[in-house]
CSV table of C-alpha atoms and ligand atoms in Angstrom, one decimal:
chain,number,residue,atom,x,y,z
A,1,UNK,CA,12.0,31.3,-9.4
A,2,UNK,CA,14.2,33.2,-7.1
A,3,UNK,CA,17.1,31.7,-5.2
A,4,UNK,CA,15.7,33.0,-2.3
A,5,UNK,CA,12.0,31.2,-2.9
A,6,UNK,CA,13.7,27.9,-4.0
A,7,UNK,CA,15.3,28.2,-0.5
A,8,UNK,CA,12.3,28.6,1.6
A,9,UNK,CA,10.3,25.9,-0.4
A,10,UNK,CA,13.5,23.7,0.5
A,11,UNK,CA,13.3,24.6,4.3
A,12,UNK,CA,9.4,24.5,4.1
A,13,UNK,CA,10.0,20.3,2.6
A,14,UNK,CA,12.6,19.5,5.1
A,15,UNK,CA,10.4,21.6,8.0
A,16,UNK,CA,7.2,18.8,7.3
A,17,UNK,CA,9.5,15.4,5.9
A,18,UNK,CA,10.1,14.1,9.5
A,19,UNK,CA,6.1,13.2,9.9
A,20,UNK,CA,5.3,13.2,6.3
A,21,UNK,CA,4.5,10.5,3.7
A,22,UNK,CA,6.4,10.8,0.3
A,23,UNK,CA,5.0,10.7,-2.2
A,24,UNK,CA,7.4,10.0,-5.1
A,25,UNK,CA,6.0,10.5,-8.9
A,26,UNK,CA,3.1,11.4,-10.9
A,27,UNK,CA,1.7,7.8,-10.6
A,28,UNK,CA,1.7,8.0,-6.5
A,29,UNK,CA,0.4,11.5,-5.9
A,30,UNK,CA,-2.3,10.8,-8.4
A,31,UNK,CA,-3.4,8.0,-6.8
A,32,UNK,CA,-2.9,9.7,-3.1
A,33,UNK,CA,-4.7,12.5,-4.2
A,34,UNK,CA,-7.7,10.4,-5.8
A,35,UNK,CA,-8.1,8.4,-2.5
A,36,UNK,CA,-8.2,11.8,0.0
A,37,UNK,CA,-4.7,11.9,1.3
A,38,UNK,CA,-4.0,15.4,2.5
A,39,UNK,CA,-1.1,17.0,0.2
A,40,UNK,CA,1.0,19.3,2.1
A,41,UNK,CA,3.5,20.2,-0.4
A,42,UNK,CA,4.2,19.4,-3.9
A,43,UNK,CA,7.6,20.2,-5.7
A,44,UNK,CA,8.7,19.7,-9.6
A,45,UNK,CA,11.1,20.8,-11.8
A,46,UNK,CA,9.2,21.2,-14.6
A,47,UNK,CA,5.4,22.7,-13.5
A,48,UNK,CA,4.1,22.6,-17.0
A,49,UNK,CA,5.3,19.0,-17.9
A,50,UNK,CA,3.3,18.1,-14.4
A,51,UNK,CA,0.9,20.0,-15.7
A,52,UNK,CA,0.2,18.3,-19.4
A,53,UNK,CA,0.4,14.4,-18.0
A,54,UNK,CA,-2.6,15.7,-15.6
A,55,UNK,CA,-4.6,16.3,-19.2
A,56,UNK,CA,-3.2,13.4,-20.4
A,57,UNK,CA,-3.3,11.0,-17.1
A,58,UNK,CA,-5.6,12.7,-14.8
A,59,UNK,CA,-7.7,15.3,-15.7
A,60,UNK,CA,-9.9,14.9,-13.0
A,61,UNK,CA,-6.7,16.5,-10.7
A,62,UNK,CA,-6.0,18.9,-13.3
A,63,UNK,CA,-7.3,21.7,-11.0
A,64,UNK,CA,-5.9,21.0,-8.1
A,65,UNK,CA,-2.6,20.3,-9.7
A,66,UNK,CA,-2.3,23.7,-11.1
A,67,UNK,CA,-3.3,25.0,-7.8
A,68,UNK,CA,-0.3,23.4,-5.8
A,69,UNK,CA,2.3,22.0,-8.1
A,70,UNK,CA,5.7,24.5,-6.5
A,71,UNK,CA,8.4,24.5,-9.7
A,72,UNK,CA,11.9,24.2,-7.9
A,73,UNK,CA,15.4,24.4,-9.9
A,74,UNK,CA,16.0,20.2,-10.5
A,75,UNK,CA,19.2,21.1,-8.3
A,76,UNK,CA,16.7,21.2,-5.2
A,77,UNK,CA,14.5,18.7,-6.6
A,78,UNK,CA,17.4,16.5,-6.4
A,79,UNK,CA,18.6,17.0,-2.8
A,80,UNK,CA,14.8,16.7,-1.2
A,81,UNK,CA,14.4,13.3,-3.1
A,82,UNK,CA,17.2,10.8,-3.1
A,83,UNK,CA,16.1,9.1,-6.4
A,84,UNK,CA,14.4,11.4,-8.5
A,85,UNK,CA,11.1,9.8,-10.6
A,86,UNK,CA,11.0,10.2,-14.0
A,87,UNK,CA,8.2,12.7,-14.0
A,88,UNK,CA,10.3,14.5,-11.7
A,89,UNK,CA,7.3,15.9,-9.2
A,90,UNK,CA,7.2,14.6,-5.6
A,91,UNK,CA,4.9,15.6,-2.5
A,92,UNK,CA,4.8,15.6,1.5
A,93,UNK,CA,1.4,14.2,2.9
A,94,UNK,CA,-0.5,13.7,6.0
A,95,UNK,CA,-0.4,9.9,6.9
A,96,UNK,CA,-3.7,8.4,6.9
A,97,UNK,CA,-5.6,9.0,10.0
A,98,UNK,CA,-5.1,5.9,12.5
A,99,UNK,CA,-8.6,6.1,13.9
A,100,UNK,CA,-10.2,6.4,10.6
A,101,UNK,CA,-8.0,2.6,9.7
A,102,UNK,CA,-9.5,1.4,13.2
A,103,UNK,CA,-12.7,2.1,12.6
A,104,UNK,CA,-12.6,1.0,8.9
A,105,UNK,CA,-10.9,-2.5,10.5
A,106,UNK,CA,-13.4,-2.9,12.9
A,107,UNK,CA,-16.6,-2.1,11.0
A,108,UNK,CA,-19.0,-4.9,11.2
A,109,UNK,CA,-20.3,-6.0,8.6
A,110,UNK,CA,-17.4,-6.2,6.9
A,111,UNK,CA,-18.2,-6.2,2.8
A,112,UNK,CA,-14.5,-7.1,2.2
A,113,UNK,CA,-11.7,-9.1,3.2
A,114,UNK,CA,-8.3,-7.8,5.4
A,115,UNK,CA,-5.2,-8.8,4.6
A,116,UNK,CA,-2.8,-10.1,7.1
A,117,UNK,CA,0.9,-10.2,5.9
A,118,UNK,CA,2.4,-12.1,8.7
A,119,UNK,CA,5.7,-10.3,9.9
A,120,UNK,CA,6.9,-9.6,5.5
A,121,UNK,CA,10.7,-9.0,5.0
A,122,UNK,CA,10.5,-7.5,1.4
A,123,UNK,CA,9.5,-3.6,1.0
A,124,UNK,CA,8.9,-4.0,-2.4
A,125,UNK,CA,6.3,-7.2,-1.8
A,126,UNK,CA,4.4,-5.2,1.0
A,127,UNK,CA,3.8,-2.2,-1.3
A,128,UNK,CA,2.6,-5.0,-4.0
A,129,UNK,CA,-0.2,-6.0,-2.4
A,130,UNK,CA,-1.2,-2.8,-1.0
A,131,UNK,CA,-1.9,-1.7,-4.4
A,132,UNK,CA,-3.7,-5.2,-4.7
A,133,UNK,CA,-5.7,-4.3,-1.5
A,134,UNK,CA,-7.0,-1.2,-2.8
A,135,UNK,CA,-7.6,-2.6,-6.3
A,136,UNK,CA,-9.8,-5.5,-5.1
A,137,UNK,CA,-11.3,-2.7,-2.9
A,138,UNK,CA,-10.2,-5.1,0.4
A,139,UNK,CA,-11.0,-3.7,3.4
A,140,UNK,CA,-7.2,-3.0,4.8
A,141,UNK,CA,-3.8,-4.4,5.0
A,142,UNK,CA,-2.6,-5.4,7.9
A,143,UNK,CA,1.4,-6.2,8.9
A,144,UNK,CA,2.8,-7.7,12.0
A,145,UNK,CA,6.5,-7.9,12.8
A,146,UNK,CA,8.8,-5.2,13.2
A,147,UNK,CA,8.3,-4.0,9.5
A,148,UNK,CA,6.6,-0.3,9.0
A,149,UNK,CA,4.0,-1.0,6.4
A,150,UNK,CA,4.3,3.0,5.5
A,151,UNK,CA,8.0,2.9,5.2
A,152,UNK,CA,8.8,5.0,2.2
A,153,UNK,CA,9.8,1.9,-0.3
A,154,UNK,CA,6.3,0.6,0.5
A,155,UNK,CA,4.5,3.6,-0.1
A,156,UNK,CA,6.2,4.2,-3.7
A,157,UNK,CA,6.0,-0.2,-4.5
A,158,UNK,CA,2.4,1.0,-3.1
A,159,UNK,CA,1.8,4.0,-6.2
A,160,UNK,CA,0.3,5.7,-3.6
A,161,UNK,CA,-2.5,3.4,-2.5
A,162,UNK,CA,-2.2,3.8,0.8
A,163,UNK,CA,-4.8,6.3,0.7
A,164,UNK,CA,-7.9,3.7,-0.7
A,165,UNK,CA,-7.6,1.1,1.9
A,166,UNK,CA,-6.6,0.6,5.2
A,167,UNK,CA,-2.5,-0.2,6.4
A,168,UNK,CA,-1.7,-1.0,9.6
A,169,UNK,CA,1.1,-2.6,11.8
A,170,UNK,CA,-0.5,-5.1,14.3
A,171,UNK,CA,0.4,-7.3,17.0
A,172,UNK,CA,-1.1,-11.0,16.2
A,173,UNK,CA,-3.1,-10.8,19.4
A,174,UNK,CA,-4.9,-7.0,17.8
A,175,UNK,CA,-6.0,-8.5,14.6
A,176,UNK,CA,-9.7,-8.1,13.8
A,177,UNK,CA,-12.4,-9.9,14.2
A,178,UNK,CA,-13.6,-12.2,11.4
A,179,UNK,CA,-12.6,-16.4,10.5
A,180,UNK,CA,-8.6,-16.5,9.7
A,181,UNK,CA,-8.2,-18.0,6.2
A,182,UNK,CA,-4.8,-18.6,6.2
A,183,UNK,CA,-2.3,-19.6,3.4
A,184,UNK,CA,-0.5,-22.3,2.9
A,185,UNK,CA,0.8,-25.0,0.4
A,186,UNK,CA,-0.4,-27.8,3.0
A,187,UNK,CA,-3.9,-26.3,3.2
A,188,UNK,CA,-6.9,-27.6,1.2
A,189,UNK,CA,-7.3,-26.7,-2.2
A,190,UNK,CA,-8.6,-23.1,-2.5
A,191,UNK,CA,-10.3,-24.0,-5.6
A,192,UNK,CA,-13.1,-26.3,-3.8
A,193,UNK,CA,-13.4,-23.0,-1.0
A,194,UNK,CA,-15.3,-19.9,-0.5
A,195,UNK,CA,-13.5,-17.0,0.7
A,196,UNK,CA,-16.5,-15.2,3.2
A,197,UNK,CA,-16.5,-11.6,2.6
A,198,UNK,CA,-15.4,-10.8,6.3
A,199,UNK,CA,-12.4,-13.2,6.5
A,200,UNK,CA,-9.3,-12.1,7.2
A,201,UNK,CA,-6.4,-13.9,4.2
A,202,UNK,CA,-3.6,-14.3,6.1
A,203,UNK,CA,0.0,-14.9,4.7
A,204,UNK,CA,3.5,-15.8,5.6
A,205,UNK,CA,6.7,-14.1,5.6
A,206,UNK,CA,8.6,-15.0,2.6
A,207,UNK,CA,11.8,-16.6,4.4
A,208,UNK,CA,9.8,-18.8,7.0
A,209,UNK,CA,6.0,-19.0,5.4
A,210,UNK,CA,3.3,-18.9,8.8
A,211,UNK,CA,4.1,-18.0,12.3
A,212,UNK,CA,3.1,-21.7,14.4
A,213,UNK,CA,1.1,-18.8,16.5
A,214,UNK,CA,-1.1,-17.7,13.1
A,215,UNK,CA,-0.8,-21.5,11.7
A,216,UNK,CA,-2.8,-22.5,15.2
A,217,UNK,CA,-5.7,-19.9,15.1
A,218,UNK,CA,-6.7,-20.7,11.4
A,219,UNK,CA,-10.2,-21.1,10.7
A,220,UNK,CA,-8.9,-22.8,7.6
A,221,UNK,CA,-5.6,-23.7,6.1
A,222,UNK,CA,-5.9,-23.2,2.1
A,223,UNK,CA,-3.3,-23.9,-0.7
A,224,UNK,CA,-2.5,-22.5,-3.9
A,225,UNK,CA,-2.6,-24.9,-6.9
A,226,UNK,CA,0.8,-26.2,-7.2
A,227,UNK,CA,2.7,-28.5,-9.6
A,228,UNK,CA,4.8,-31.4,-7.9
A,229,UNK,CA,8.2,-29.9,-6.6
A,230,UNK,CA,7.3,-26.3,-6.8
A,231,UNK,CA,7.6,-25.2,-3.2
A,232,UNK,CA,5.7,-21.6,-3.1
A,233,UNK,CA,4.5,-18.7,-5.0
A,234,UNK,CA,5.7,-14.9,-4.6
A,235,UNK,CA,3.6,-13.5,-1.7
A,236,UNK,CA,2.3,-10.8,-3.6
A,237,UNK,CA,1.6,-12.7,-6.2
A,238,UNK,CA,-0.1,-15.4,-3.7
A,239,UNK,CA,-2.3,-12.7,-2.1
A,240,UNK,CA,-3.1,-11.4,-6.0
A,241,UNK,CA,-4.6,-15.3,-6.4
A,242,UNK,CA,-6.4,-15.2,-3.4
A,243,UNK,CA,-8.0,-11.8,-4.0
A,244,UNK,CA,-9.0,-12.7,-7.5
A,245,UNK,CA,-10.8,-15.9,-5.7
A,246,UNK,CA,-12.6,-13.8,-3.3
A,247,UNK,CA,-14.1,-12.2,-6.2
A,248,UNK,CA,-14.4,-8.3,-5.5
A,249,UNK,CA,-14.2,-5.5,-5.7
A,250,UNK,CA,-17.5,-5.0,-4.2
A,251,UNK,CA,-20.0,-2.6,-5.4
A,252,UNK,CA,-19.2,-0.3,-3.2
A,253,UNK,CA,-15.3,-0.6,-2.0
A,254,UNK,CA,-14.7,0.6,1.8
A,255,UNK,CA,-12.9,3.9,2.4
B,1,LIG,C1,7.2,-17.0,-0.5
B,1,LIG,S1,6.0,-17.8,0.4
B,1,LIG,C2,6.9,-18.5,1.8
B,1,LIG,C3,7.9,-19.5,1.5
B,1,LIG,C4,8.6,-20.0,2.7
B,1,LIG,N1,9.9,-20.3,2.4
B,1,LIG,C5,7.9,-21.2,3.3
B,1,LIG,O1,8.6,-22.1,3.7
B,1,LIG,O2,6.7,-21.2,3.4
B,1,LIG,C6,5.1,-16.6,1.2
B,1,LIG,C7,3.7,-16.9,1.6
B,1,LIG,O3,2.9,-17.0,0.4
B,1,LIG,C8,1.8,-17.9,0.6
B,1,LIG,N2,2.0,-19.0,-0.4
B,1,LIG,C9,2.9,-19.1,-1.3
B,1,LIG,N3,2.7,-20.2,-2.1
B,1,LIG,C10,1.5,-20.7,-1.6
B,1,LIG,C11,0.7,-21.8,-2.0
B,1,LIG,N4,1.0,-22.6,-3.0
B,1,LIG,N5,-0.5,-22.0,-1.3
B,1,LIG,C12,-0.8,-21.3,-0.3
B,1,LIG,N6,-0.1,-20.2,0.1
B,1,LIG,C13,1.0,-19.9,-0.6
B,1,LIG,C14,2.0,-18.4,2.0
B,1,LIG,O4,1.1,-17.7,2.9
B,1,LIG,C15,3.4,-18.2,2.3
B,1,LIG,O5,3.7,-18.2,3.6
């Protein structure tokens, strides 16, 4: 590649990065690409190494891959991505579609639970149980606070998974219909209840656990089996236990 090509593929990346979602690594633009997201531009230093982990990984974006995948000089690679993944290929795309998280929010019935991570602190924990979310096939995540739950450290904690379920940032008076099963070690044991498919599993932020304002709408209060003197779990991890209660993913997992 040309100087002069590497430049305009460079200008092109900085040209759509303000409104795009990055996706950072083989592991997160398979995944994005898998669930519909709309690729805009994809950059690698090495095409054909891209390339032969599709065969390996992916073959099903094989195609595609060979159709977009832009080689740039690793020099370039380098100053459009701060940290460079190891499989050294990144990509710009379209943020999901907020109306199509509304509707898939709103839709009655619901054949899936929605998480609600109650104003989280930790990038890294939000991404967590996004991929969670779209692994159970939940119907969406959903955040309040001040914390963007498509801020780039989520979407790469996330792998991409963004795409297969619904994120959103609410205000606790805009959450969705459905009984509030909410989270906590002074709840009742989750063990003797059933998680409806329509609930919404709501969770604490990991400095100060519930909001009083969640705590006083809960349907339910449920706890996590604990041992004596252990005072909580991870969230992520507590939303992974909660999940696996519920039971899915369900036959057919929401889009
Ligand atoms: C790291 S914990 C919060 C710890 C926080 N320091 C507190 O005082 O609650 C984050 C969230 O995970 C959930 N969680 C953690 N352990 C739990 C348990 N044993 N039972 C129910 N929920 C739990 C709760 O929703 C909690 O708010």
């Amino acid at each position: 590649m040309t100087e002069d090509v590497a430049g305009a593929v460079v200008r092109q990346w900085r040209e759509a990065e303000p409104n795009a979602v990055l996706l950072d690594g083989f592991h997160a633009l398979k995944h994005a690409l898998r669930f519909g997201a709309e690729v805009r531009l994809t950059v690698a230093s090495d095409r054909q190494a891209v390339l032969a982990l599709a065969r390996e990984l992916a073959d099903d974006l094989s195609g595609v891959l060979a159709e977009s995948v832009v080689e740039i000089p690793a020099r370039a690679l380098r100053e459009l991505v701060p940290r460079v993944h190891t499989t050294a290929v990144a990509a710009l795309a379209v943020r999901r579609d907020a109306g199509a998280n509304a509707q898939a929010l709103s839709r009655l019935p619901r054949l899936a639970p929605i998480v609600v991570l109650d104003n989280p602190r930790n990038l890294g924990n939000v991404g967590a149980v996004v991929r969670l979310a779209a692994g159970f096939g939940a119907t969406g995540v959903v955040t309040t606070g001040d914390m963007d739950p498509w801020h780039p450290n989520v979407v790469r904690a996330g792998a991409g998974l963004h795409y297969a379920t619904a994120v959103e940032r609410r205000s606790l008076d805009e959450l969705p219909p459905g009984p509030l099963y909410v989270l906590d070690p002074e709840g009742e044991d989750i063990r003797s209840v059933e998680v409806p498919d329509d609930a919404l599993i709501a969770f604490g932020s990991e400095r100060h656990g519930i909001s009083p304002e969640l705590r006083s709408r809960a349907t339910r209060l449920v706890a996590l089996p604990m041992r004596p003197q252990v005072s909580s779990y991870n969230l992520a991890t507590s939303v992974a236990m909660t999940l696996f209660h519920w039971g899915g993913p369900p036959a057919v997992a929401p889009v």
